[in-house]
PDB file of C-alpha atoms in Angstrom:
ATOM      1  CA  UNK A   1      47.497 -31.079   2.234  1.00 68.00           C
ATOM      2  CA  UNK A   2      49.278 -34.350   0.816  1.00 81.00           C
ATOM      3  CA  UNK A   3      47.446 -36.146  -1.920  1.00 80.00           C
ATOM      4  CA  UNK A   4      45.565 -38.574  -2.713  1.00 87.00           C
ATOM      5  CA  UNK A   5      42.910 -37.606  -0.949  1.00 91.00           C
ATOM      6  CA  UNK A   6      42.073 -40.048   1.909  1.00 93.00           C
ATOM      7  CA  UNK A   7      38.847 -40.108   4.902  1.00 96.00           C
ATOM      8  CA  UNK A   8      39.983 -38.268   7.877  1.00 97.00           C
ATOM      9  CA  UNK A   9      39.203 -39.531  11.353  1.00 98.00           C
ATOM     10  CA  UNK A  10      39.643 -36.285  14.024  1.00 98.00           C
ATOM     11  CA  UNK A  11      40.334 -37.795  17.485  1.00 98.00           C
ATOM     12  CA  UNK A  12      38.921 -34.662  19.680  1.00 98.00           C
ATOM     13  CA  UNK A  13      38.948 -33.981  23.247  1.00 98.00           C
ATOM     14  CA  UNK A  14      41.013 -33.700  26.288  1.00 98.00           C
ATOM     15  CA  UNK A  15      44.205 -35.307  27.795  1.00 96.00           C
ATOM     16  CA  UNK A  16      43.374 -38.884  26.533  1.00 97.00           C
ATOM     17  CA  UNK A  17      43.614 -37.888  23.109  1.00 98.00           C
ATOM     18  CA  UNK A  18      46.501 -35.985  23.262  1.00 98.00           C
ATOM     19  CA  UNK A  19      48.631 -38.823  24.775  1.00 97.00           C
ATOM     20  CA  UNK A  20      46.660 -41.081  22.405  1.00 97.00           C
ATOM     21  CA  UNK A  21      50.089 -41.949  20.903  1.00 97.00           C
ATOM     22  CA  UNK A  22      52.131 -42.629  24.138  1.00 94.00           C
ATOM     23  CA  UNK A  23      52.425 -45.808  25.785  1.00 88.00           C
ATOM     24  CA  UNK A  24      51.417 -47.343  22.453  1.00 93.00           C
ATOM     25  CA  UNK A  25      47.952 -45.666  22.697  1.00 97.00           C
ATOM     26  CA  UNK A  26      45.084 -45.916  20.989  1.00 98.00           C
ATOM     27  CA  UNK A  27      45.617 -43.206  18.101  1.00 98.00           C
ATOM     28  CA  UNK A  28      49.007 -45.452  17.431  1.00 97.00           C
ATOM     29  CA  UNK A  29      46.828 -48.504  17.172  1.00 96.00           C
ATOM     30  CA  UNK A  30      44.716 -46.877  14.749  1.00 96.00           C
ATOM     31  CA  UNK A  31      47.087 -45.492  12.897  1.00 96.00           C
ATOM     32  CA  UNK A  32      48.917 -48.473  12.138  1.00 92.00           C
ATOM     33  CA  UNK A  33      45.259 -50.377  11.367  1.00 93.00           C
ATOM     34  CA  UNK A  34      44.437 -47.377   8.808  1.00 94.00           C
ATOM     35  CA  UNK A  35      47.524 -47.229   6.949  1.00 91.00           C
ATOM     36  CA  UNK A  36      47.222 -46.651   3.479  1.00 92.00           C
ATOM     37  CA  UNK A  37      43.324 -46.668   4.276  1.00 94.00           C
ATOM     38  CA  UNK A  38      42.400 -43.053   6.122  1.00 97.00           C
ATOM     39  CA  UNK A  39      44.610 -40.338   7.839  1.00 96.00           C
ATOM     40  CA  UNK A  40      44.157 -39.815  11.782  1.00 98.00           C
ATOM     41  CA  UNK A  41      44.463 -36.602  13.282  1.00 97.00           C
ATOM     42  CA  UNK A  42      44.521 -36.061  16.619  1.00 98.00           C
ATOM     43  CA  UNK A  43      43.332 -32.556  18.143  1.00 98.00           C
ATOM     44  CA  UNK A  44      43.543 -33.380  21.753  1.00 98.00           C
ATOM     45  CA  UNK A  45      44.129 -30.761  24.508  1.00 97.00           C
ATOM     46  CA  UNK A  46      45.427 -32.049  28.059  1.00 96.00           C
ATOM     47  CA  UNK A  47      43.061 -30.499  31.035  1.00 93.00           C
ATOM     48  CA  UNK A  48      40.476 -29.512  28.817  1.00 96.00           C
ATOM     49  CA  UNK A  49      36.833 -29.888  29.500  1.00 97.00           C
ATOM     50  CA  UNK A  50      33.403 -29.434  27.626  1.00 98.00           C
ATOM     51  CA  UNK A  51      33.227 -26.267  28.842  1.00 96.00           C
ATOM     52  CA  UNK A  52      37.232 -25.245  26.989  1.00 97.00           C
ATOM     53  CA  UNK A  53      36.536 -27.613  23.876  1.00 98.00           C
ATOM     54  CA  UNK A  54      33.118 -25.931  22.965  1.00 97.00           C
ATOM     55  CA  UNK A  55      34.865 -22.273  22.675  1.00 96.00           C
ATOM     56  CA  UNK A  56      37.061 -23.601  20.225  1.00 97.00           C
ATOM     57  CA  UNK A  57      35.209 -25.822  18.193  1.00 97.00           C
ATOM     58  CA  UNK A  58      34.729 -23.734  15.202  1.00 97.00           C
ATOM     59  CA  UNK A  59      38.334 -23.117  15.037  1.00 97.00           C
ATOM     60  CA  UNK A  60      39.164 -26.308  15.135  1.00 98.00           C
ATOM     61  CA  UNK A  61      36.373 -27.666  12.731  1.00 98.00           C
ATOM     62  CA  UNK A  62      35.334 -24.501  10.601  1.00 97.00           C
ATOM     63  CA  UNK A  63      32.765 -24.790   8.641  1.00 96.00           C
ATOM     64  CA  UNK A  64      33.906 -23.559   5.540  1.00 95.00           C
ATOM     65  CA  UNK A  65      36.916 -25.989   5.178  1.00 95.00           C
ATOM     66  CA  UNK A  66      37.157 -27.593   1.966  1.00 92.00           C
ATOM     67  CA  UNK A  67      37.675 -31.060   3.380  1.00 94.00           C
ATOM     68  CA  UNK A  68      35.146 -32.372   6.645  1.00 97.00           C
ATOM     69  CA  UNK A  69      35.849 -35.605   8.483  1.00 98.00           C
ATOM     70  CA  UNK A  70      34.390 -38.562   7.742  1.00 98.00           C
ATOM     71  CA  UNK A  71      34.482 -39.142  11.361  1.00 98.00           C
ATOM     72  CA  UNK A  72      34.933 -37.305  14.872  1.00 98.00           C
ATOM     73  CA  UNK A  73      35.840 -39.124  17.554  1.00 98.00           C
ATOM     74  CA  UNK A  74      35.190 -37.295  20.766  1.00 98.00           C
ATOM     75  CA  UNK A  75      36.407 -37.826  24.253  1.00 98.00           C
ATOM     76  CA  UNK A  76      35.231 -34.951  27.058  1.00 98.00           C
ATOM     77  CA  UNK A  77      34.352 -35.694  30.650  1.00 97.00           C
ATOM     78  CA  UNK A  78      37.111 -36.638  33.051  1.00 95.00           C
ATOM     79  CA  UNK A  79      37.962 -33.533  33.370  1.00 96.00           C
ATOM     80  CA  UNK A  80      34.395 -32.096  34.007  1.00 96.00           C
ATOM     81  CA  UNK A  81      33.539 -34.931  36.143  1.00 96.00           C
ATOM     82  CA  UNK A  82      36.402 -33.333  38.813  1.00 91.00           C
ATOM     83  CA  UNK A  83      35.334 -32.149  42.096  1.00 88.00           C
ATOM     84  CA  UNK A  84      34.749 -28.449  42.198  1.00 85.00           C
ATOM     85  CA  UNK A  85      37.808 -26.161  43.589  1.00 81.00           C
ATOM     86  CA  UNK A  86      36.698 -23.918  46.572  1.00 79.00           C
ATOM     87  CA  UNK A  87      37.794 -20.699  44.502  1.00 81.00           C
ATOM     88  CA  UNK A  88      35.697 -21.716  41.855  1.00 80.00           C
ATOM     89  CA  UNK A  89      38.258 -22.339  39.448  1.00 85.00           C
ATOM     90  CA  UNK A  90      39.227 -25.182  37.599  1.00 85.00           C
ATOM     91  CA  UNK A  91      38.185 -27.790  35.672  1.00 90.00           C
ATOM     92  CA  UNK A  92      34.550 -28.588  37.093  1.00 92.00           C
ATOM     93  CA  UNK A  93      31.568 -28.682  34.964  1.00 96.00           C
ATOM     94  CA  UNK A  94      27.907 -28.974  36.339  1.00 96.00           C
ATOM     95  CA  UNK A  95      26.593 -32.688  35.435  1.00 97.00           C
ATOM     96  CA  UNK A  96      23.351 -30.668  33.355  1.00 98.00           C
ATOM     97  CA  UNK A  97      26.129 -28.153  31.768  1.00 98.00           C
ATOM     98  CA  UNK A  98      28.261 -30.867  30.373  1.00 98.00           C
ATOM     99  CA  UNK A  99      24.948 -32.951  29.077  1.00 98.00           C
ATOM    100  CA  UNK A 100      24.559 -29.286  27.789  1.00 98.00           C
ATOM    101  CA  UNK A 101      27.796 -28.520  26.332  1.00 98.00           C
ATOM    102  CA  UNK A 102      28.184 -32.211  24.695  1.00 98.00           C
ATOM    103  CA  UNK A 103      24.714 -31.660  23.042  1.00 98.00           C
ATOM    104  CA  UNK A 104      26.118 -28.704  21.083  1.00 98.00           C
ATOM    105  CA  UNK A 105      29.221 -30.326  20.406  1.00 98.00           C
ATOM    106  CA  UNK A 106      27.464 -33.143  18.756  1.00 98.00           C
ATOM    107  CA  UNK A 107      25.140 -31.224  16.425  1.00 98.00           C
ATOM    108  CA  UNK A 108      27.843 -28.555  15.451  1.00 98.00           C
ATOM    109  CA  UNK A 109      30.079 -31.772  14.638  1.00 98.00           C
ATOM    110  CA  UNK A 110      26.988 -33.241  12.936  1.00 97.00           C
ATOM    111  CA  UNK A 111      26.540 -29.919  10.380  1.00 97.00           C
ATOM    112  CA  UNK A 112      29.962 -30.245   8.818  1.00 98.00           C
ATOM    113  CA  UNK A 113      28.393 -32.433   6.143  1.00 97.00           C
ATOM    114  CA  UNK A 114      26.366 -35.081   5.232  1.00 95.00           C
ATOM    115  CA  UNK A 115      29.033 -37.594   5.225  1.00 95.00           C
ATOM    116  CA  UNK A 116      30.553 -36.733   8.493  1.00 98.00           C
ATOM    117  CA  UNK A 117      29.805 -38.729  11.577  1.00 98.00           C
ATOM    118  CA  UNK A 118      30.175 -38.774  15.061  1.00 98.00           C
ATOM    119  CA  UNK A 119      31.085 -41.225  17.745  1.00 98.00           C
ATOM    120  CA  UNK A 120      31.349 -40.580  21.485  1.00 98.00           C
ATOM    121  CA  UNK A 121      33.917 -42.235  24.359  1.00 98.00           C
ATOM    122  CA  UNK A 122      32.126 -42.148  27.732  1.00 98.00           C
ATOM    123  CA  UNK A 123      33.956 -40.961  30.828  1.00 98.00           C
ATOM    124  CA  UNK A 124      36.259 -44.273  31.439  1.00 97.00           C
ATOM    125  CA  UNK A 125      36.942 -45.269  35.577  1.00 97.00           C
ATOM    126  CA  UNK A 126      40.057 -44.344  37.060  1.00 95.00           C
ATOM    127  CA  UNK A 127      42.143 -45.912  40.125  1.00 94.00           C
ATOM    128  CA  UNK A 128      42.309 -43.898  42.907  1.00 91.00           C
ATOM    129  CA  UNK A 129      44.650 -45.545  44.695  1.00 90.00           C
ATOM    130  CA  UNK A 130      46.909 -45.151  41.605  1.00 92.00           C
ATOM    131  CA  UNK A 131      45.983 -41.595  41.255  1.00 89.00           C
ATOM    132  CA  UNK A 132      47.066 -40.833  45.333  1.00 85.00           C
ATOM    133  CA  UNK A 133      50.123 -42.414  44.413  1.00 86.00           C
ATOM    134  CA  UNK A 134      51.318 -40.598  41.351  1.00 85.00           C
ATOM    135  CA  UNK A 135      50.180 -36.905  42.130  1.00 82.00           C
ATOM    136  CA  UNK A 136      50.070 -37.018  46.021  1.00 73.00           C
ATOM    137  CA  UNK A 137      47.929 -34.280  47.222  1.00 65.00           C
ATOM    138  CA  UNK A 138      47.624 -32.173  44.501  1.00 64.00           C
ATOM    139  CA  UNK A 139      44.949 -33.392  42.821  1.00 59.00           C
ATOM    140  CA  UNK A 140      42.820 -34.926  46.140  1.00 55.00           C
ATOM    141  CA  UNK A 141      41.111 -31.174  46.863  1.00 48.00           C
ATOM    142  CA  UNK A 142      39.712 -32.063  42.751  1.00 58.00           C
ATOM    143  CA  UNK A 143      38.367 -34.992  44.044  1.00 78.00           C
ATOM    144  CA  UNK A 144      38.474 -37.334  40.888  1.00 83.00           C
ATOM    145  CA  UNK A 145      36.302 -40.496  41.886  1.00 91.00           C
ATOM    146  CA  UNK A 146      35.173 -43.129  40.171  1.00 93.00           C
ATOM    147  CA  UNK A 147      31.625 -42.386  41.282  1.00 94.00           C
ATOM    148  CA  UNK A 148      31.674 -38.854  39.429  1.00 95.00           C
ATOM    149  CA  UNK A 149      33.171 -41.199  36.337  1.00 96.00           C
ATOM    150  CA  UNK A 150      30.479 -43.049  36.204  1.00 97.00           C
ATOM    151  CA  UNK A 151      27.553 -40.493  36.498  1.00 97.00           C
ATOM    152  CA  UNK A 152      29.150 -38.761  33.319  1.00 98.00           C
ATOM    153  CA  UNK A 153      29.711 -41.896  31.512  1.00 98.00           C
ATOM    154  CA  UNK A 154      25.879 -42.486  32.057  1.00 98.00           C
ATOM    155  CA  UNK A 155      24.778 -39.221  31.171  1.00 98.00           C
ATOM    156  CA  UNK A 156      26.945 -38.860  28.136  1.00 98.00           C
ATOM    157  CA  UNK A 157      25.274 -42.445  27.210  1.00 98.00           C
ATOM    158  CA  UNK A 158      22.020 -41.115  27.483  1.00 98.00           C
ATOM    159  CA  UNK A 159      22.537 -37.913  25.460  1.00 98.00           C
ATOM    160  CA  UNK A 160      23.590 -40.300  22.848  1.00 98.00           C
ATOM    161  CA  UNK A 161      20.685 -42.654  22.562  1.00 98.00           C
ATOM    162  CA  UNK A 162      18.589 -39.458  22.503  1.00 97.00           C
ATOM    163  CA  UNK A 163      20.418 -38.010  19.609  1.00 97.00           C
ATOM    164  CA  UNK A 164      20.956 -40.844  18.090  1.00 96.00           C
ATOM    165  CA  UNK A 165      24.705 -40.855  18.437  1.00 97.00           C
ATOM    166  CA  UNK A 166      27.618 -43.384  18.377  1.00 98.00           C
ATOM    167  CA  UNK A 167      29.121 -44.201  21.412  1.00 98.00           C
ATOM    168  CA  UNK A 168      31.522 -46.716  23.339  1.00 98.00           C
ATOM    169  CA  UNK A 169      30.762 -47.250  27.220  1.00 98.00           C
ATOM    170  CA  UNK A 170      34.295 -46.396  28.305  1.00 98.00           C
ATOM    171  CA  UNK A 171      32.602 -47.131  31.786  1.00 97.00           C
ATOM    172  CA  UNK A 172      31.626 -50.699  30.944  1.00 98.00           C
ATOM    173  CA  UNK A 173      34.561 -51.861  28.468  1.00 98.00           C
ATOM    174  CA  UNK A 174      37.593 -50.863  30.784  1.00 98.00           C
ATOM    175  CA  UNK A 175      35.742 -52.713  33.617  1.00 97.00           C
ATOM    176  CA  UNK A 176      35.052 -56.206  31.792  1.00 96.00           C
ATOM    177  CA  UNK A 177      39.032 -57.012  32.407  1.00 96.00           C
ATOM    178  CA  UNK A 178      39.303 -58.742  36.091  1.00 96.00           C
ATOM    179  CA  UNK A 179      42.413 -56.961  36.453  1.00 97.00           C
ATOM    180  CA  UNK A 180      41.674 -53.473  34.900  1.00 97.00           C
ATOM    181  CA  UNK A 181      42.476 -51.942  38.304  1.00 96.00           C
ATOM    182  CA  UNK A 182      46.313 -53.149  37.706  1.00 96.00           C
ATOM    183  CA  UNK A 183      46.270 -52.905  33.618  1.00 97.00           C
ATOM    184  CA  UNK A 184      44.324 -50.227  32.151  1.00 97.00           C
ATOM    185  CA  UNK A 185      46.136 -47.206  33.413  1.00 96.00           C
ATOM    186  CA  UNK A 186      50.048 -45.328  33.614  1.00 95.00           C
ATOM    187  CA  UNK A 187      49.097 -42.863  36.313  1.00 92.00           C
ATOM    188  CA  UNK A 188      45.082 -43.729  37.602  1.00 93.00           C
ATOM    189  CA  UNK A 189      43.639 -41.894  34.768  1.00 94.00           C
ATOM    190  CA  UNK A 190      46.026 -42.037  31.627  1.00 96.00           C
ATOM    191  CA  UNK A 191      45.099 -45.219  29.832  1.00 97.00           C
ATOM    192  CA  UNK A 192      47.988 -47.763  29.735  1.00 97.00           C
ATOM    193  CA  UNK A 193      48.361 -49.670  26.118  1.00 97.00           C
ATOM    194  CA  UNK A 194      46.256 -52.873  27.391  1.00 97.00           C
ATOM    195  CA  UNK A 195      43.408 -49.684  27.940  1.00 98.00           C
ATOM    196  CA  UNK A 196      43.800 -48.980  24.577  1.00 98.00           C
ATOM    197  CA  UNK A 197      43.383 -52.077  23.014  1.00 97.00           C
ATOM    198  CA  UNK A 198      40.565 -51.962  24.590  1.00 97.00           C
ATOM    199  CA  UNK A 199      39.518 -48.387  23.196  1.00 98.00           C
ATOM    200  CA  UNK A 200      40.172 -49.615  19.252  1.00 97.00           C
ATOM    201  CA  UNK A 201      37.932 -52.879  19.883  1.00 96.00           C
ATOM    202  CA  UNK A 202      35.099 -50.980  20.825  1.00 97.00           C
ATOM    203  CA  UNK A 203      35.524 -48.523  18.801  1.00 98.00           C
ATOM    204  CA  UNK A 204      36.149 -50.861  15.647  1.00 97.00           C
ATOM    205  CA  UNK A 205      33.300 -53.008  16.406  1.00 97.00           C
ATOM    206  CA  UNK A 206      30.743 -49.757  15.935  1.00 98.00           C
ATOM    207  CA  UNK A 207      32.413 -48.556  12.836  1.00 97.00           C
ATOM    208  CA  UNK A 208      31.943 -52.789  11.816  1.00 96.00           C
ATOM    209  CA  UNK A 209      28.283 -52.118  12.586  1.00 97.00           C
ATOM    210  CA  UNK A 210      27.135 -48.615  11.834  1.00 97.00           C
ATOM    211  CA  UNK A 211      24.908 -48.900   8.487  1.00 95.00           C
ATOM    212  CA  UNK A 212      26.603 -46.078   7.354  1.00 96.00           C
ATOM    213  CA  UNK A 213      27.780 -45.277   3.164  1.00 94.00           C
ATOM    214  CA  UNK A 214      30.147 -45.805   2.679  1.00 94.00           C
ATOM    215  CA  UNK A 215      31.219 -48.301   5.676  1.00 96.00           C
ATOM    216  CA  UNK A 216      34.222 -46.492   7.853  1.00 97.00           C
ATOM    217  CA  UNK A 217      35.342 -49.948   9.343  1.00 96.00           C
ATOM    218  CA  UNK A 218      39.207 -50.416   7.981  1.00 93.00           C
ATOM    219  CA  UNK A 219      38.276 -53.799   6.215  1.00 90.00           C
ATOM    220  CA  UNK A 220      35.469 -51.483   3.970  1.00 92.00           C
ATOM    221  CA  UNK A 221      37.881 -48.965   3.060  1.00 93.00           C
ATOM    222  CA  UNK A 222      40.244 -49.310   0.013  1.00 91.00           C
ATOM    223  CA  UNK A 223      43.713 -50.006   0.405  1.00 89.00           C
ATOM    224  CA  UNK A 224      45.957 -46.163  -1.976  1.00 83.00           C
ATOM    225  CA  UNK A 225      47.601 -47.416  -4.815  1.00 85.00           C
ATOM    226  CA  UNK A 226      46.595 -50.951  -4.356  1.00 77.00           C
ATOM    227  CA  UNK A 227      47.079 -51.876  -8.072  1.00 72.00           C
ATOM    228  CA  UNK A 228      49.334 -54.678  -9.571  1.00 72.00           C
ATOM    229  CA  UNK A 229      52.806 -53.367 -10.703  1.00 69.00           C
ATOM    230  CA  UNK A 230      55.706 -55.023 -12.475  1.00 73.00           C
ATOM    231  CA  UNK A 231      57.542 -53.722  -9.244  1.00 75.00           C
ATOM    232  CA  UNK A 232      55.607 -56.072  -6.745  1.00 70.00           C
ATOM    233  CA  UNK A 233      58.079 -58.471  -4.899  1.00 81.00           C
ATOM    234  CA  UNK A 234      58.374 -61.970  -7.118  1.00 80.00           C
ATOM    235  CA  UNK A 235      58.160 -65.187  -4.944  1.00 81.00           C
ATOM    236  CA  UNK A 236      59.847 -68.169  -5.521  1.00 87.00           C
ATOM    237  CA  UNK A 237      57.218 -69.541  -8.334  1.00 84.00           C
ATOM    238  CA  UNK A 238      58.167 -65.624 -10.186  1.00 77.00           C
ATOM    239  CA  UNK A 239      54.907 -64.780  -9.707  1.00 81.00           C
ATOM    240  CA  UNK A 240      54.321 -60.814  -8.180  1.00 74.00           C
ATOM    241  CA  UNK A 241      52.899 -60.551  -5.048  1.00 76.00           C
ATOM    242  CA  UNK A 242      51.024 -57.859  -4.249  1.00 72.00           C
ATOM    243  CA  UNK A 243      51.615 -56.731  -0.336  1.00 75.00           C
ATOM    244  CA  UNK A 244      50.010 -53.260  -0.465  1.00 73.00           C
ATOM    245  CA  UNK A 245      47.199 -54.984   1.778  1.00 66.00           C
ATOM    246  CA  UNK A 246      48.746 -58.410   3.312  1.00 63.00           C
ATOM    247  CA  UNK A 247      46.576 -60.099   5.847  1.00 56.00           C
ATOM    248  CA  UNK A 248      49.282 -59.723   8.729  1.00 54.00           C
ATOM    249  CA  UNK A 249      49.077 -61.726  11.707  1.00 47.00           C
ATOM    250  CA  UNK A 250      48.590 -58.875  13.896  1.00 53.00           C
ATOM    251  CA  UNK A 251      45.685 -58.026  11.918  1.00 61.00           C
ATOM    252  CA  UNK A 252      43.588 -60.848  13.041  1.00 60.00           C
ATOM    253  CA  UNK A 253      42.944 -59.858  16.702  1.00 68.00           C
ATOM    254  CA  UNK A 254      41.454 -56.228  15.212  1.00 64.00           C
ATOM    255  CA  UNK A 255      38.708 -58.067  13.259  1.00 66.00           C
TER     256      UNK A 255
END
């Protein structure tokens, strides 16, 4: 591990946090928000669903490392939300089992430490259209609807007010743009960079509001090696300016 030592946000799930850095995703956005502030890690895993991610979790989060998180974000769903495959393969989990499965993820992710918290992404609507068009038939016999989406989005929802858990309505956000239909996606289900905007806003605006200590929001956090040096650029007056945290213009839309 590189020093100092700085809060570590895990992005965790399937195929939307792996490509969380393509098509200027939403793991880029952060990124770039957090620099200098927290490290982001992504652990995602492309077809995965509750059923895959709960096998692994104590490898990927054991217990006994020396550092925790101070966050986990978590996306599992689309993938269980699939139609089941006649030979009873694939990616298919039961509605109850993935309530089931996501319940166990939370309060494993929950024991790491005191300090480390947990926020949820519900299942996000897809275009089916789009889908039809970008993988033909191979995916229509897995039957991924947008009414399936939206029963897992709810029930992931409701597992999180009853465990008192974090979570952004994937469902509900995505939807709120007229044109999401056209915008939010590259393939039907792959979210397209105006999707993740989207993703950081929500997420940013329950980190702003958590009443959590300290405060993960990327205004709250200090900015490494922030201190005045003789080597900060001199402006025209010769004073030093300090631009280890400059209030960029792109910032202002994240606030």
């Amino acid at each position: 591990m590189v020093g100092p030592e700085r809060p570590q946000f895990v992005l965790f799930g399937s195929s939307i946090v792996q490509f969380a850095y393509s098509q200027e995703g939403w793991g880029a956005i952060l990124t770039d928000i957090y620099a200098r502030k927290a490290d982001i890690l992504v652990r995602g895993y492309a077809g995965w669903n509750s059923r895959r991610a709960l096998h692994v979790l104590d490898q990927v989060f054991p217990k006994d490392s020396a550092v925790q998180p101070s966050i986990v974000i978590v996306y599992l769903g689309g993938n269980d939300s699939m139609g089941p495959h006649p030979s009873g393969q694939g990616p298919h989990v039961p509605l109850a089992e993935y309530v089931e499965n996501m319940k166990k993820i939370a309060i494993y992710l929950k024991s790491l430490s005191d300090k480390t918290r947990v926020l949820f992404l519900s299942t996000p609507p897809v275009n089916e259209t789009q889908i039809h068009e970008a993988f033909g038939g191979r995916l229509d016999v897995l039957s991924r609807t947008n009414k399936s989406c939206r029963m897992y989005s709810e029930a992931c929802i409701e597992l999180c007010r009853e465990l008192d858990i974090k979570v952004v309505d994937l469902w509900t956000a995505l939807q709120q743009r007229h044109d999401w239909l056209d915008v939010c996606f590259t393939d039907g289900i792959h979210l397209s960079s105006e999707a993740s905007k989207i993703v950081v806003k929500e997420i940013l605006k329950v980190l702003k509001e958590a009443d959590w200590e300290p405060s993960l929001h990327w205004r709250s956090l200090p900015t490494e090696f922030s201190e005045d040096s003789p080597f900060d650029v001199v402006g025209p007056d010769r004073k030093a300016i300090n631009v280890s945290d400059l209030n960029l213009h792109w910032q202002t839309q994240w606030e």
